[in-house]
XYZ file of C-alpha atoms in Angstrom:
549
model
C 115.227 65.822 136.532
C 113.889 67.198 133.209
C 115.538 69.796 131.067
C 115.347 73.434 132.069
C 113.777 75.775 129.548
C 115.225 78.967 128.083
C 113.560 81.258 125.558
C 114.879 82.953 122.434
C 113.087 85.778 120.633
C 114.338 86.332 117.083
C 112.726 87.721 113.937
C 113.205 86.147 110.503
C 114.444 82.702 111.593
C 114.605 81.681 107.916
C 117.568 84.033 107.418
C 120.812 82.017 107.265
C 122.555 84.124 109.905
C 119.729 83.684 112.418
C 119.329 80.006 111.587
C 122.982 79.397 112.407
C 122.656 81.147 115.767
C 119.559 79.084 116.667
C 121.243 75.802 115.790
C 124.612 76.498 117.391
C 123.207 78.150 120.521
C 120.725 75.343 121.163
C 123.510 72.795 120.697
C 125.702 74.526 123.280
C 122.809 74.927 125.731
C 121.864 71.270 125.388
C 125.278 70.320 126.780
C 124.434 72.364 129.869
C 121.042 70.701 130.370
C 118.802 73.343 128.737
C 116.309 73.236 125.897
C 115.647 76.368 123.836
C 112.083 77.513 123.070
C 112.265 79.839 120.062
C 109.514 82.377 119.259
C 109.795 83.926 115.829
C 107.761 86.060 113.438
C 108.828 85.886 109.796
C 109.260 89.666 109.439
C 111.243 92.277 111.365
C 108.143 94.429 112.066
C 109.438 97.283 109.923
C 106.271 97.651 107.822
C 103.813 97.669 110.762
C 101.195 96.474 108.282
C 98.361 93.972 108.655
C 100.704 91.036 108.199
C 102.975 92.317 110.974
C 99.899 92.609 113.205
C 99.223 88.907 112.703
C 102.799 87.696 112.966
C 103.783 89.578 116.112
C 101.105 87.697 118.071
C 103.410 84.656 118.246
C 105.294 86.574 120.945
C 102.208 86.329 123.170
C 103.069 82.658 123.655
C 106.350 83.330 125.482
C 105.904 81.317 128.734
C 107.727 83.650 131.122
C 106.688 81.582 134.163
C 108.243 78.425 132.707
C 111.575 79.971 131.674
C 114.848 80.148 133.550
C 116.141 82.807 131.176
C 115.407 84.633 127.937
C 117.672 85.565 125.020
C 116.552 88.464 122.816
C 118.092 89.173 119.407
C 117.193 92.849 119.507
C 118.875 93.687 116.202
C 116.634 91.319 114.255
C 113.625 93.578 114.989
C 113.027 97.055 113.593
C 110.410 97.741 116.282
C 112.517 98.432 119.357
C 109.494 99.364 121.487
C 108.254 95.811 121.017
C 111.620 94.419 122.127
C 111.719 96.740 125.126
C 108.302 95.480 126.236
C 109.553 91.873 126.092
C 112.690 92.730 128.058
C 110.671 94.544 130.732
C 108.174 91.700 131.002
C 111.035 89.261 131.496
C 112.361 91.394 134.317
C 108.896 91.558 135.912
C 108.774 87.775 136.043
C 112.233 87.679 137.596
C 113.941 85.724 134.839
C 117.401 86.408 133.441
C 117.315 88.373 130.171
C 120.293 88.615 127.810
C 120.718 90.418 124.473
C 122.451 88.684 121.575
C 124.378 90.264 118.710
C 123.356 93.839 119.617
C 123.937 95.666 122.870
C 120.719 96.418 124.716
C 121.064 98.984 127.543
C 120.508 97.702 131.042
C 120.904 93.971 130.430
C 123.892 91.661 129.804
C 124.779 91.566 126.108
C 126.887 89.202 124.015
C 128.123 90.958 120.881
C 130.791 90.660 118.240
C 133.601 93.193 118.405
C 132.492 94.943 115.245
C 134.277 98.180 116.105
C 137.654 96.513 116.680
C 137.295 94.417 113.541
C 136.235 97.400 111.422
C 139.218 99.420 112.655
C 141.547 96.582 111.634
C 140.034 96.581 108.159
C 140.425 100.359 107.728
C 144.052 100.142 108.862
C 144.711 97.237 106.491
C 143.411 99.162 103.469
C 145.276 102.378 104.284
C 148.546 100.983 105.667
C 149.019 97.755 103.703
C 147.637 98.948 100.363
C 148.835 102.568 100.740
C 145.483 104.063 99.751
C 145.321 107.871 99.914
C 141.726 108.465 98.820
C 139.356 106.207 100.749
C 135.564 106.337 100.781
C 133.248 104.632 103.243
C 129.924 102.961 102.444
C 128.039 103.493 105.717
C 124.634 102.243 106.875
C 121.693 104.501 107.651
C 122.194 108.134 108.635
C 121.960 108.480 112.396
C 121.944 104.725 113.049
C 124.010 104.102 116.187
C 125.818 101.056 114.750
C 126.669 102.908 111.564
C 127.749 106.000 113.515
C 130.197 103.938 115.587
C 131.903 102.685 112.417
C 131.862 106.133 110.809
C 133.708 107.560 113.816
C 136.335 104.824 113.599
C 136.762 105.463 109.869
C 137.220 109.211 110.391
C 139.613 108.672 113.309
C 141.915 106.276 111.424
C 141.875 108.418 108.267
C 142.917 111.505 110.249
C 145.616 109.462 111.954
C 147.113 108.705 108.529
C 146.735 112.289 107.316
C 143.788 111.714 104.974
C 141.611 114.818 104.863
C 137.832 115.095 104.647
C 137.756 115.458 100.851
C 139.661 112.203 100.444
C 137.651 110.309 103.094
C 134.062 110.886 102.073
C 131.172 108.905 103.531
C 128.270 107.628 101.426
C 125.175 105.929 102.798
C 124.074 102.514 101.502
C 121.611 101.948 104.378
C 122.942 98.381 104.910
C 120.971 97.189 101.824
C 121.732 96.419 98.182
C 119.786 99.008 96.180
C 120.701 102.050 98.324
C 124.355 100.936 98.067
C 124.062 100.828 94.282
C 122.659 104.368 94.268
C 125.468 105.575 96.534
C 128.063 103.962 94.244
C 126.575 105.661 91.175
C 126.643 108.930 93.087
C 130.427 109.034 93.460
C 130.968 107.533 89.999
C 128.914 110.215 88.273
C 129.574 113.369 90.327
C 132.692 114.329 88.376
C 135.155 113.849 91.237
C 138.261 111.687 91.182
C 137.529 108.061 91.920
C 138.659 106.671 95.278
C 141.460 104.175 95.739
C 139.231 102.089 97.975
C 135.663 101.745 99.281
C 135.335 100.312 102.798
C 131.810 99.049 103.438
C 130.094 98.645 106.797
C 128.671 95.278 105.737
C 129.051 92.661 102.994
C 125.696 93.275 101.319
C 126.678 96.855 100.463
C 130.188 95.794 99.431
C 128.869 93.212 96.943
C 126.396 95.727 95.497
C 129.202 98.285 95.161
C 131.456 95.786 93.343
C 128.692 94.872 90.914
C 127.902 98.506 90.162
C 131.585 99.366 89.648
C 131.998 96.503 87.174
C 128.847 97.637 85.314
C 130.550 101.018 84.860
C 133.763 99.461 83.573
C 135.723 99.917 86.804
C 137.963 96.978 87.741
C 138.072 95.559 91.269
C 140.675 95.554 92.784
C 142.898 96.902 89.986
C 141.155 100.318 89.879
C 139.313 100.392 93.216
C 139.678 98.166 96.281
C 136.410 97.129 97.965
C 136.049 95.479 101.382
C 133.091 94.255 103.408
C 132.193 93.376 106.962
C 130.391 90.398 108.591
C 131.300 87.465 106.329
C 128.050 86.440 104.637
C 128.229 83.341 102.436
C 127.630 85.263 99.187
C 131.010 86.959 99.558
C 132.885 83.684 99.142
C 131.077 82.949 95.845
C 131.563 86.392 94.370
C 134.051 87.258 91.624
C 136.262 88.753 92.870
C 135.985 87.014 96.248
C 135.259 89.547 98.961
C 137.774 90.658 101.558
C 135.762 90.867 104.757
C 135.669 90.323 108.501
C 134.348 86.938 109.617
C 132.307 86.135 112.684
C 133.210 83.143 114.845
C 129.694 81.866 115.428
C 130.771 78.864 117.451
C 132.686 81.028 119.927
C 129.787 83.495 120.064
C 127.168 80.858 120.890
C 129.460 79.069 123.336
C 129.999 82.311 125.252
C 126.283 83.143 125.220
C 125.353 79.724 126.623
C 128.091 79.869 129.246
C 127.218 83.387 130.428
C 123.468 82.651 130.596
C 124.194 79.584 132.718
C 126.366 81.765 134.976
C 123.529 84.285 135.303
C 121.102 81.561 136.351
C 123.462 79.852 138.779
C 124.724 83.099 140.333
C 128.257 82.865 138.916
C 128.081 85.794 136.491
C 131.231 87.927 136.381
C 129.347 91.240 136.430
C 130.516 92.440 133.012
C 127.510 93.802 131.176
C 129.006 93.437 127.682
C 131.025 90.480 126.447
C 132.667 91.006 123.051
C 133.646 88.166 120.738
C 136.638 88.757 118.482
C 136.309 88.681 114.694
C 138.953 87.883 112.102
C 139.850 89.389 108.739
C 139.579 87.159 105.700
C 141.823 88.588 102.975
C 140.766 87.732 99.437
C 140.705 89.119 95.899
C 138.619 92.291 96.254
C 141.437 94.112 98.069
C 144.239 92.681 95.930
C 145.424 90.144 98.487
C 145.369 86.427 97.594
C 144.672 87.066 93.902
C 145.499 83.461 93.004
C 143.565 82.021 95.940
C 141.259 79.347 94.539
C 141.152 77.015 97.529
C 137.647 76.116 98.571
C 135.868 77.671 95.576
C 134.973 74.289 94.072
C 133.644 72.987 97.371
C 131.658 76.176 97.951
C 130.077 75.962 94.518
C 129.135 72.314 95.042
C 127.585 73.173 98.424
C 125.696 76.086 96.931
C 124.393 73.931 94.078
C 123.274 71.224 96.504
C 121.543 73.799 98.651
C 119.827 75.323 95.627
C 118.699 71.897 94.398
C 117.352 71.054 97.823
C 115.324 74.276 97.948
C 113.896 73.702 94.457
C 112.878 70.149 95.364
C 111.396 71.253 98.675
C 109.384 74.019 96.991
C 108.004 71.415 94.588
C 107.123 69.221 97.574
C 105.280 72.102 99.240
C 103.386 72.779 96.020
C 102.307 69.130 95.976
C 101.214 69.364 99.614
C 99.094 72.454 98.955
C 97.358 70.935 95.926
C 96.593 67.634 97.667
C 95.261 69.357 100.782
C 93.031 71.629 98.712
C 91.752 68.707 96.659
C 90.983 66.676 99.797
C 89.264 69.290 101.957
C 88.388 68.665 105.574
C 88.905 66.328 107.341
C 90.834 64.222 104.802
C 93.398 66.986 104.289
C 94.728 66.410 107.826
C 95.887 62.940 106.842
C 97.515 64.467 103.769
C 99.271 67.095 105.890
C 100.472 64.450 108.320
C 102.405 62.800 105.515
C 104.324 65.995 104.789
C 105.286 66.906 108.375
C 108.672 66.184 109.912
C 108.806 64.243 113.156
C 108.172 66.442 116.193
C 105.704 68.843 114.551
C 102.433 70.307 115.815
C 99.765 72.292 113.923
C 97.749 74.130 116.578
C 94.560 75.993 115.670
C 92.154 78.349 117.396
C 89.006 76.151 117.434
C 86.782 79.097 116.464
C 88.805 79.674 113.289
C 86.573 77.323 111.310
C 83.307 78.796 112.572
C 84.143 82.510 112.520
C 82.043 84.491 110.083
C 82.811 88.072 111.173
C 85.900 90.130 110.411
C 87.138 90.263 113.979
C 87.175 92.959 116.599
C 87.516 96.675 116.025
C 91.276 96.628 116.560
C 92.146 94.205 113.770
C 94.762 95.765 111.505
C 95.903 98.237 114.197
C 99.583 97.479 114.842
C 99.759 99.542 118.024
C 96.751 97.865 119.640
C 97.520 94.593 121.430
C 94.799 91.959 121.347
C 94.581 88.415 122.636
C 95.198 86.230 119.597
C 95.029 82.706 121.007
C 92.086 81.033 122.722
C 92.394 79.514 126.193
C 91.707 76.068 124.773
C 93.654 75.289 121.605
C 93.409 72.298 119.288
C 96.224 70.235 117.817
C 94.679 69.766 114.397
C 97.450 67.335 113.486
C 100.794 66.404 115.019
C 103.508 63.981 114.086
C 105.650 62.504 116.815
C 107.942 59.500 116.594
C 109.787 58.500 119.723
C 110.206 54.829 118.992
C 106.453 54.619 118.326
C 104.159 56.670 116.155
C 102.538 59.122 118.576
C 100.652 61.220 116.048
C 97.337 62.791 117.034
C 94.403 64.627 115.478
C 91.974 67.043 117.138
C 93.596 66.936 120.588
C 92.562 69.818 122.906
C 95.001 71.497 125.320
C 95.327 74.678 127.353
C 97.152 77.546 125.694
C 99.302 78.087 128.802
C 100.731 74.590 128.346
C 102.108 75.596 124.892
C 101.760 71.995 123.731
C 99.724 69.092 125.115
C 102.896 67.103 125.799
C 105.536 69.809 126.264
C 107.549 68.123 129.019
C 107.753 64.921 127.054
C 108.460 66.792 123.822
C 111.515 68.651 125.125
C 113.269 65.476 126.223
C 115.852 64.632 123.623
C 115.337 67.939 121.819
C 117.741 70.860 121.538
C 115.059 73.360 120.564
C 111.374 73.708 119.796
C 110.398 76.610 117.567
C 107.018 78.364 117.532
C 105.927 80.130 114.336
C 102.749 82.091 113.501
C 99.935 80.630 111.449
C 98.186 83.720 110.149
C 96.703 85.254 107.051
C 97.401 88.976 107.216
C 96.040 90.106 110.591
C 93.801 87.066 111.095
C 95.448 84.635 113.507
C 94.792 80.993 112.669
C 97.000 79.476 115.371
C 100.655 78.472 115.498
C 103.045 75.856 114.152
C 105.650 74.221 116.380
C 108.496 71.875 115.501
C 111.593 70.412 117.110
C 115.096 69.908 115.800
C 115.810 66.845 113.662
C 118.908 65.322 112.096
C 118.428 67.509 109.009
C 120.606 70.623 108.835
C 117.855 72.229 106.729
C 115.018 71.654 109.212
C 114.465 75.327 110.005
C 114.246 76.190 106.305
C 111.898 73.265 105.627
C 109.612 74.004 108.547
C 109.381 77.765 107.970
C 108.348 77.130 104.344
C 105.924 74.442 105.465
C 104.379 76.808 108.013
C 103.710 79.492 105.403
C 102.096 76.939 103.088
C 99.870 75.595 105.865
C 98.637 79.100 106.691
C 97.627 79.714 103.077
C 95.862 76.364 102.662
C 93.899 76.614 105.909
C 92.706 80.099 105.030
C 91.637 79.057 101.521
C 89.803 75.954 102.774
C 88.025 77.920 105.503
C 86.953 80.628 103.043
C 85.783 77.993 100.554
C 83.682 76.324 103.263
C 82.314 79.710 104.280
C 81.412 80.571 100.681
C 79.672 77.206 100.202
C 77.747 77.661 103.447
C 76.675 81.199 102.501
C 75.601 80.009 99.039
C 73.522 77.219 100.591
C 71.885 79.645 103.019
C 71.101 82.067 100.190
C 69.444 79.319 98.168
C 67.349 78.207 101.134
C 66.427 81.807 101.926
C 65.448 82.458 98.328
C 63.278 79.339 98.341
C 61.516 80.421 101.547
C 61.031 83.954 100.265
C 59.636 82.647 97.001
C 57.086 80.477 98.807
C 56.056 83.454 100.906
C 55.443 85.587 97.811
C 53.046 83.069 96.171
C 50.987 82.068 99.255
C 48.461 83.980 101.352
C 49.982 84.420 104.866
C 46.636 83.629 106.602
C 45.268 80.699 104.588
C 48.538 79.476 103.036
C 46.571 79.146 99.768
C 47.984 80.373 96.482
C 47.555 84.109 96.070
C 47.099 85.895 92.733
C 50.821 85.697 91.958
C 50.842 82.023 92.857
C 47.801 81.294 90.690
C 49.276 83.175 87.737
C 52.509 81.285 88.119
C 50.567 77.981 88.217
C 48.614 78.898 85.088
C 51.827 79.819 83.289
C 53.312 76.461 84.197
C 50.142 74.606 82.980
C 50.273 76.525 79.721
C 53.923 75.681 79.328
C 53.124 71.992 79.867
C 50.269 72.222 77.304
C 52.594 73.723 74.713
C 55.201 71.103 75.439
C 52.548 68.390 75.053
C 51.517 69.687 71.636
C 55.120 69.816 70.494
C 55.721 66.290 71.696
C 52.565 64.919 70.033
C 53.551 66.615 66.788
C 56.978 65.092 66.987
C 55.621 61.613 67.603
C 53.221 61.958 64.703
C 56.003 63.013 62.393
C 58.057 60.008 63.389
C 55.139 57.668 62.565
C 54.485 59.249 59.121
C 54.600 56.997 55.995
C 58.000 56.631 54.351
C 59.888 55.789 57.517
C 60.836 52.231 58.250
C 58.869 50.503 60.990
C 62.058 49.647 62.804
C 63.288 53.226 62.804
C 59.884 54.622 63.665
C 59.423 52.270 66.563
C 62.890 52.960 67.869
C 62.551 56.719 67.698
C 59.066 56.732 69.171
C 60.041 54.570 72.090
C 63.262 56.457 72.661
C 61.611 59.857 72.753
C 58.639 58.750 74.767
C 60.602 56.973 77.482
C 59.810 58.332 80.931
C 57.083 60.704 79.690
C 53.914 60.749 81.756
C 51.215 61.923 79.326
C 48.929 62.829 82.203
C 51.272 65.736 82.885
C 50.126 67.307 79.659
C 46.368 66.788 80.104
C 44.034 69.746 79.958
C 43.461 71.589 83.177
């Protein structure tokens, strides 16, 4: 019996956090006999611009009828209406739908215990470090996840007798620049500085530390700063960030186990399963000030990762240049050489022949439109399962997802589907399976973006060349029509005048040429030179062209 298929919808798969979930979750599911089909736009749909219009169409490929279950990372999208439509469609098809990382009302959800972990951090700062004036760097005003942490902060502060003045909340909106502005706000408003700043995530904490140091404030000697969620940058920072770490392995193991229970009818009925998090005490709170263990290894890993990305970007630049130099169809052979095994470039066949700008709804984010044609074309694929099974120009039905899907999923942990688009114009999609490389998702997402750009440029170049050719032919036809009588097809007055002008031009050219030849043959010039010049200038000249009319 073949593998059973599950789906995962996640935005921004190139983000390290999401990449880790994809890899670990698919690994756990593979042990249970499932393969994960991942559908991902590169953006979180916050802008709702023309690019978002094009990228969101990848979600049209979700094969609800083929799936046993569907995971949705709701927090990776800023457009919750879009997520709700996917959840409801999953329910309509009778498949099991589960939310990951963020609680989604009405469906089973696997989440980290952020609230419990954040409370532990607040208690650590106040109780262990005896801080009396503690500020919080919260997320966005009114955001439900930020509000939950704000309430915990206020509750613990009141429990320890810290009043409102000494427990102020500033809003860093979960991002770097707003956190910098919030830090400058309490540094420059004339109030006493806090003993500590407790941030709702690591990104804001790192921005706060940097801004404090810029203003001459020492961390942790003058102000303690803590984070939340354990991003990799925190371990490279100076001072190293005290934070709360996620246990991604436990999270993905629980998600795989609970989805399998849902499918097999063994689910325990609990709608929310919370995964514990652990505090990592480091330098930014004053704990472990001499802790240097692991820094060298982290720096080496970071350098290797950076070097890999630089080399891969250079490789993608080479691919783009060679494809553009080759043009169609030779560029497909070039592209084949840059693909990883288990990759498919699938194109809407009409992409190459389209000359209009699309339908009236192009560019309208709120208007759904069918982006993929019923019959798709694998422009190029690279498959190696013992033998080279690459193909070019293979047609298949869109509903099949790939021409050889059942065969492709055997031996794979996941297959990811990414959009090939240029702004709101949908070119097709790019699919790839997992390989032995731990950087495959990064490599393939970068490759996909490059392919989109090259295909669009080549198509527009072909279109421009075609239009230029048509214009030249049209101009030629129009010119002939202007110099001939439409009834007799004989030269009209304009045609005759043009002919006379050409004859006169030939006559003038003839006189100039004769004068030149005569000058060359004038006395004083050597015979050898005269003969050579005369022959050289007269080569290929038909004197009859210059005869009198």
